[in-house]
Short mmCIF file of C-alpha atoms and ligand atoms in Angstrom, two decimals:
data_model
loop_
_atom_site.label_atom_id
_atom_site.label_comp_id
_atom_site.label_asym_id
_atom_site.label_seq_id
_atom_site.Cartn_x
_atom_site.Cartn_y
_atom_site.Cartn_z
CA UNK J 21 138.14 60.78 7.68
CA UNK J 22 138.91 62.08 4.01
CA UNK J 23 135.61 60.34 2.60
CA UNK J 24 133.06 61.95 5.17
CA UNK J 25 134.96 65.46 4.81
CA UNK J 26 132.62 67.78 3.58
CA UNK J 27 135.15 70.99 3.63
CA UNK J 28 134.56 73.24 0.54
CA UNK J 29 131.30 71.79 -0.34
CA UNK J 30 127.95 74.03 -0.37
CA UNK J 31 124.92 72.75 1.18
CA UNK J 32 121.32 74.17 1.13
CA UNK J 33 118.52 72.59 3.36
CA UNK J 34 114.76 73.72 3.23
CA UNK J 35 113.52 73.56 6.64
CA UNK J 36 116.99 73.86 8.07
CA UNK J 37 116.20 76.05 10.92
CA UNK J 38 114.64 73.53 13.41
CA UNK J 39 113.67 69.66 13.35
CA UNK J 40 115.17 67.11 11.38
CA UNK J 41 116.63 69.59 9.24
CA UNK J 42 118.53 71.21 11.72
CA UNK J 43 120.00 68.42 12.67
CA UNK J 44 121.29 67.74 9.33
CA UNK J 45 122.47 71.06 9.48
CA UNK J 46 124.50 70.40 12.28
CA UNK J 47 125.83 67.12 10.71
CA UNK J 48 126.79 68.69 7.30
CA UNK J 49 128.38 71.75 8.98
CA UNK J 50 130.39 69.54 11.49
CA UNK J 51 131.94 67.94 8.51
CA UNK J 52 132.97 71.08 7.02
CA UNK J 53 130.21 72.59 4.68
CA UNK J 54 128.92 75.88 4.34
CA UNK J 55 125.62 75.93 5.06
CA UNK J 56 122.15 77.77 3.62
CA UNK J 57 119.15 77.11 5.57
CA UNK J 58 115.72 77.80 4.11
CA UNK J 59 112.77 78.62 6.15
CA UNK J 60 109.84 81.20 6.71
CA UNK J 61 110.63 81.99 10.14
CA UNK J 62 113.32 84.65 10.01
CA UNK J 63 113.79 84.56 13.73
CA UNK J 64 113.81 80.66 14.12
CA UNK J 65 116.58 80.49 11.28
CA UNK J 66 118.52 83.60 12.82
CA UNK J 67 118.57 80.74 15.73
CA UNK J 68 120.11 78.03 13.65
CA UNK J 69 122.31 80.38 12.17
CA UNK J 70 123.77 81.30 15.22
CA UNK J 71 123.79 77.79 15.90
CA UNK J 72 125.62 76.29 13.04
CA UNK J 73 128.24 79.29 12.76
CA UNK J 74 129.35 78.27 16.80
CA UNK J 75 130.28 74.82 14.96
CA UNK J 76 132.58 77.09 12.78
CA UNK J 77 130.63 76.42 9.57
CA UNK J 78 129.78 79.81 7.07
CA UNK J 79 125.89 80.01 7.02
CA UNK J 80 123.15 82.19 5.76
CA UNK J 81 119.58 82.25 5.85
CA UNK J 82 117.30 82.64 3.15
CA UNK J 83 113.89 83.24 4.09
CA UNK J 84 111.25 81.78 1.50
CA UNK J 85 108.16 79.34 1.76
CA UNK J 86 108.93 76.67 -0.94
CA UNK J 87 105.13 76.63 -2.03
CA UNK J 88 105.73 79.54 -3.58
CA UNK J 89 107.01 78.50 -7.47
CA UNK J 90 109.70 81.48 -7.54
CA UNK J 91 111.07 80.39 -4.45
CA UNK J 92 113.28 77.66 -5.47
CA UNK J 93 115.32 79.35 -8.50
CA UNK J 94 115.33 82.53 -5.89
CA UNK J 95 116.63 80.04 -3.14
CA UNK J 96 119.73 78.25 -5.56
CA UNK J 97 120.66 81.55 -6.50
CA UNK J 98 121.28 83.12 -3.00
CA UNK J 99 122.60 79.81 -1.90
CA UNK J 100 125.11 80.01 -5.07
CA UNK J 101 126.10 83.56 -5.17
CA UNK J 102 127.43 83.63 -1.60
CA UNK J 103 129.10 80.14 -1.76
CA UNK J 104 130.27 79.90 -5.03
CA UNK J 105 128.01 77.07 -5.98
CA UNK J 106 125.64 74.05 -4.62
CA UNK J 107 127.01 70.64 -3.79
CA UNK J 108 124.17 69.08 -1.52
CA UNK J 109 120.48 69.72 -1.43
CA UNK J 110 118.43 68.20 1.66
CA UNK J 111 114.81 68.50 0.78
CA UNK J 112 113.38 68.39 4.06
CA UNK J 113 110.41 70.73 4.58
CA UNK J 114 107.15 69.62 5.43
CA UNK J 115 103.91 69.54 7.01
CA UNK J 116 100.93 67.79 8.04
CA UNK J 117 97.08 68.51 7.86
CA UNK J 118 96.45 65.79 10.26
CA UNK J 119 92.55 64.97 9.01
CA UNK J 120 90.80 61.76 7.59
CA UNK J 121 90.00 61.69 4.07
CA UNK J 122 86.80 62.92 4.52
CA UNK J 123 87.24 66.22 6.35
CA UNK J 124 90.41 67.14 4.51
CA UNK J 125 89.47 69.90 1.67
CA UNK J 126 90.80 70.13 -1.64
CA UNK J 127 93.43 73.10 -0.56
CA UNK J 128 94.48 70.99 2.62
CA UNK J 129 95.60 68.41 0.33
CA UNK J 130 97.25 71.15 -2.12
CA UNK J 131 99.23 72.65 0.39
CA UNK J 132 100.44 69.21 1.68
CA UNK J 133 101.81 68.15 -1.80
CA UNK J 134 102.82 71.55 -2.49
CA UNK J 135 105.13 71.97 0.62
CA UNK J 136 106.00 68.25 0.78
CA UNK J 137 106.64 67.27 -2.84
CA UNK J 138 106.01 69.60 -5.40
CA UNK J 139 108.53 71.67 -3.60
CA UNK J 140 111.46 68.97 -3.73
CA UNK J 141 110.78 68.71 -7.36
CA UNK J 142 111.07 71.95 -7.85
CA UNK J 143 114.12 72.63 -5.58
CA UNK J 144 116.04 69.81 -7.12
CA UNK J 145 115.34 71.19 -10.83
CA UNK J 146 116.61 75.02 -9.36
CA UNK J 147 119.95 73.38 -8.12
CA UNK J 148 120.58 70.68 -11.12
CA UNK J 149 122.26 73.20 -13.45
CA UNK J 150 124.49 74.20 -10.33
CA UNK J 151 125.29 70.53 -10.28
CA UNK J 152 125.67 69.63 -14.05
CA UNK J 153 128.26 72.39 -14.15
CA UNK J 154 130.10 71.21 -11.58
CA UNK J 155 129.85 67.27 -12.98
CA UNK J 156 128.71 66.59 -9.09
CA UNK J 157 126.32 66.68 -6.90
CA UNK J 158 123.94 65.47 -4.07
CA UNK J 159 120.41 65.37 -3.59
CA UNK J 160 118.69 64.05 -0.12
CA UNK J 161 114.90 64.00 0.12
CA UNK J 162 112.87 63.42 3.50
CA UNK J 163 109.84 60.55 3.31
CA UNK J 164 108.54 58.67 6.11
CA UNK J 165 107.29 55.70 7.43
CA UNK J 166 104.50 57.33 5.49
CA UNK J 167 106.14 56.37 2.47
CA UNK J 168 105.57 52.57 3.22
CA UNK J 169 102.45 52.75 5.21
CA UNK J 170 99.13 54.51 5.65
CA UNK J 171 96.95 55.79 8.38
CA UNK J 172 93.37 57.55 8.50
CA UNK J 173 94.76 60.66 9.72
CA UNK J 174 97.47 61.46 6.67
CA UNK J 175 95.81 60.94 3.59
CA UNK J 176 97.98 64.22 1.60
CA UNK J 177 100.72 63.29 4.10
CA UNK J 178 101.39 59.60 2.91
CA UNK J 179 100.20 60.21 -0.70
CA UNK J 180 103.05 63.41 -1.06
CA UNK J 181 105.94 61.07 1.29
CA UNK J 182 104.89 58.01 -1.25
CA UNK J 183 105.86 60.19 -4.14
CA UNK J 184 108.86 61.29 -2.66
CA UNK J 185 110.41 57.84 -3.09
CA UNK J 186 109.26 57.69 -6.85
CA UNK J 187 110.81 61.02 -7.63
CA UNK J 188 114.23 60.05 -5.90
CA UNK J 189 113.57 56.84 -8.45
CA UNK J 190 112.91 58.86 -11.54
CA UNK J 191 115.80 62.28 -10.70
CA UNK J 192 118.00 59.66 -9.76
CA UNK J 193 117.85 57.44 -13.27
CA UNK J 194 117.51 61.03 -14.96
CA UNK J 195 120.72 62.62 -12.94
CA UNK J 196 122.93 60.03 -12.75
CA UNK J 197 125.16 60.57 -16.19
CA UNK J 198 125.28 63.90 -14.48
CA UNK J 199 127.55 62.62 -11.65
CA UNK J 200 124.12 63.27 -8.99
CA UNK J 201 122.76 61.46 -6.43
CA UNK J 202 119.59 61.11 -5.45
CA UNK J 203 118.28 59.26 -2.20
CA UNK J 204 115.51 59.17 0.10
CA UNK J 205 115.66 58.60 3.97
CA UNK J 206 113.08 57.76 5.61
CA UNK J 207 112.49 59.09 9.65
CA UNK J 208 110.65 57.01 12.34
CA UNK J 209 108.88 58.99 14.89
CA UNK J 210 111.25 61.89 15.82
CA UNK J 211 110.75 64.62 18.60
CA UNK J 212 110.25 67.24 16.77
CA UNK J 213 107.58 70.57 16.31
CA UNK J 214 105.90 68.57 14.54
CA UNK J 215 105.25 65.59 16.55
CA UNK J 216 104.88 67.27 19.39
CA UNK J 217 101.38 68.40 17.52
CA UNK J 218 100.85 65.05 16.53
CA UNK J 219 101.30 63.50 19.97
CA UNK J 220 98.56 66.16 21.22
CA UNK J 221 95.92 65.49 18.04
CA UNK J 222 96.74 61.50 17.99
CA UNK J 223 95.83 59.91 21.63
CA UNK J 224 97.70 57.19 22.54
CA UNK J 225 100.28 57.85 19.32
CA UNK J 226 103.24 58.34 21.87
CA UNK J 227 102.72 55.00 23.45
CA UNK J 228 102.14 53.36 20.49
CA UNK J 229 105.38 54.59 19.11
CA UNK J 230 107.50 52.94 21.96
CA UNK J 231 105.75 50.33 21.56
CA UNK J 232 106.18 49.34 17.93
CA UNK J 233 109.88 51.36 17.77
CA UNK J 234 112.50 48.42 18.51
CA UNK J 235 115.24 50.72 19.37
CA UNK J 236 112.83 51.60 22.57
CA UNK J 237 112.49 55.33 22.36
CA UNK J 238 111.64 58.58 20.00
CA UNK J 239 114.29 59.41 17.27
CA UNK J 240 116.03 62.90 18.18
CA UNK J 241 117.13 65.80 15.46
CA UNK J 242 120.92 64.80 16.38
CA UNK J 243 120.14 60.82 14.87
CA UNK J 244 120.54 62.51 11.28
CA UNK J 245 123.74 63.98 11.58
CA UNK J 246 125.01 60.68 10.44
CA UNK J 247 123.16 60.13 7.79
CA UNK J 248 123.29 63.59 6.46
CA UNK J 249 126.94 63.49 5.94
CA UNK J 250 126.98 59.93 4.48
CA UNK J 251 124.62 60.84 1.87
CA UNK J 252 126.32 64.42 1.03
CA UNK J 253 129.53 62.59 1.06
CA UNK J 254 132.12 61.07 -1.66
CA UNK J 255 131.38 57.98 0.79
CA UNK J 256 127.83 57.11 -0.70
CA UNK J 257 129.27 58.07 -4.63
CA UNK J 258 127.90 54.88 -5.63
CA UNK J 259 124.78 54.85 -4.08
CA UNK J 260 122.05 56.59 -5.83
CA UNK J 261 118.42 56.04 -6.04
CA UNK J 262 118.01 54.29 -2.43
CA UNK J 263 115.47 54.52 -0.22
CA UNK J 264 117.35 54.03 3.63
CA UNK J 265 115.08 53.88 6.99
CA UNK J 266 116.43 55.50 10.07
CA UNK J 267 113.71 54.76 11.88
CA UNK J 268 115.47 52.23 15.36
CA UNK J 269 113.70 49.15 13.78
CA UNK J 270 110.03 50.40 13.15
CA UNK J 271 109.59 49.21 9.47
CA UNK J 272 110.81 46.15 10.29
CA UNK J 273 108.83 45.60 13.43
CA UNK J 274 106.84 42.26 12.82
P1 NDP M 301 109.42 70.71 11.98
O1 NDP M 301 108.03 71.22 12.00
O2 NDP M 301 110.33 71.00 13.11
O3 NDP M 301 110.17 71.18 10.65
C1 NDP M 301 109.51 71.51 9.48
C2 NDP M 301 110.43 72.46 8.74
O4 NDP M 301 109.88 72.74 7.46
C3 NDP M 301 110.58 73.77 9.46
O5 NDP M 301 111.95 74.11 9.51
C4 NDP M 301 109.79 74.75 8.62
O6 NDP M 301 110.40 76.05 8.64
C5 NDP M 301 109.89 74.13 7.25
N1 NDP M 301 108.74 74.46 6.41
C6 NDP M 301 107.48 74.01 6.51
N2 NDP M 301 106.71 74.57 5.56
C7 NDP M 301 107.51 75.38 4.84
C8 NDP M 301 107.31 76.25 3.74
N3 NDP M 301 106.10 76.38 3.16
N4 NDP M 301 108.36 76.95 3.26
C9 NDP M 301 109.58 76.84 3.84
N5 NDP M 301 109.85 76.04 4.88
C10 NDP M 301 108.82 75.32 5.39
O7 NDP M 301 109.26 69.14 11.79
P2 NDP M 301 110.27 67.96 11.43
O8 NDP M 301 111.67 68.37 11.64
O9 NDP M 301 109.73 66.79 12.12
O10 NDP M 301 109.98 67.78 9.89
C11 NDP M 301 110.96 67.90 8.89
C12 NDP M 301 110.69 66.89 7.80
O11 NDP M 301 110.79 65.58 8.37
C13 NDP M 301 109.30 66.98 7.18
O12 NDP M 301 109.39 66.76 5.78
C14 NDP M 301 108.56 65.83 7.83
O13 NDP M 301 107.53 65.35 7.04
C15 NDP M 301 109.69 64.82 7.95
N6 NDP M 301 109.42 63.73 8.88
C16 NDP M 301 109.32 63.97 10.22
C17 NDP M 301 109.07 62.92 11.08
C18 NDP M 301 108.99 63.08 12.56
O14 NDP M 301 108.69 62.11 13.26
N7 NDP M 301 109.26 64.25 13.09
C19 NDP M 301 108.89 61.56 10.58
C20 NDP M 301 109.01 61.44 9.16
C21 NDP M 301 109.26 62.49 8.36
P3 NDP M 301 109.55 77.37 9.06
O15 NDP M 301 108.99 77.09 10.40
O16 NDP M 301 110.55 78.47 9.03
O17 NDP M 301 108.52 77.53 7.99
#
């Protein structure tokens, strides 16, 4: 369908090469897009390369760790010298130091907000002039149900997914005269790296998260396909500054 076709368009996704973001990945590059993926893991993203170019999409892989402040200009200028431009940024790396507030030292927290937020900032503000020119654009950034709630064992984790709303909020007032989109989705529990580590550190977290997850089971990579082409899509034009759960029911579990 003509309003989901993403043919032509240029996206670049930090943390593409596995997870979540490969999933989006897949979902973007199934709808036609071309296709950066940024990573540190040269072999993991030669993977998802591989990966995304047997669904027929054009894809490269730019190897950078998005703490590092150069990385983002470095990053929208790869992404826009072999492509032509960027049409669709999908902030999606993260991590989590999973510690209580009381063990967790000062660079612990640093890193967290560095990789998290600090990054998406600074990705988005790379790939805006890319954008302006163009008098279009798209902007997707990760939170999670650590946007809405808390626990003991995320304190940098929930504070940097809690600012990720409020700077979709603020880039998305700021943007939108600019013809730019700017949303936040939010993942339930997904099986992914990095809840596989979580599942091993938290005891009883897997059982809790059937428990509480209406849909009755773990979110998988392949759920955000969906969403990932909605949001990069002239179908969500009109739609900027959301904040969208796809989560099978757990925020609204009573
Ligand atoms: P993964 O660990 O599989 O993915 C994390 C991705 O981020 C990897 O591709 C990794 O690439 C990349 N990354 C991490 N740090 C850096 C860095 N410094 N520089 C560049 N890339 C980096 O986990 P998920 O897919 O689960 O996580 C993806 C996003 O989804 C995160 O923002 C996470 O917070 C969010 N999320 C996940 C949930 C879940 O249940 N899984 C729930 C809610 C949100 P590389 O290995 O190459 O560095």
């Amino acid at each position: 369908m003509k309003l989901f076709d993403l043919t032509g368009k240029v996206a670049v996704v930090t943390g593409g090469n596995g997870g979540i973001g490969l999933g989006m990945a897949r979902g973007l590059a199934r709808a036609g897009a071309s296709v950066a993926v940024v990573g540190r893991d040269a072999e993991k993203s030669a993977r998802a390369v591989s990966e995304l170019e047997a669904l027929g999409a054009e894809v490269i892989a730019i190897e950078a760790d998005v703490t590092e402040s150069d990385a983002h200009r470095r990053m929208a200028e790869a992404a826009a010298e072999r492509f032509g431009g960027i049409d669709v940024l999908v902030n999606n790396a993260g991590i989590n130091i999973r510690k209580r507030p009381e063990a967790l030292g000062e660079d612990e927290w640093r890193t967290v907000m560095d990789t998290n937020v600090t990054s998406a900032f600074l990705a988005s503000r790379a790939c805006h002039p890319f954008m302006k020119r163009a008098g279009r654009g798209k902007i997707l950034n990760n939170g999670s149900m650590m946007s809405i709630f808390g626990a003991p064992w995320a304190p940098a984790y929930a504070a940097s997914k809690g600012a990720m709303v409020q700077l979709t909020k603020s880039l998305a007032t700021a943007w939108a005269g600019d013809g730019i989109q700017v949303n936040c989705f939010l993942p339930g529990w997904i099986d992914t790296p990095l809840t596989i580590r979580g599942r091993q550190e938290v005891e009883g977290l897997h059982e809790r998260v059937l428990a509480r997850t209406p849909a009755g089971r773990w979110g998988e990579s392949e759920d955000f396909e969906g969403i990932a082409v909605f949001l990069a899509s002239r179908a969500s034009d009109f739609v900027t500054g959301a904040v969208i759960p796809v989560d099978g029911g757990f925020s609204v579990m009573g």
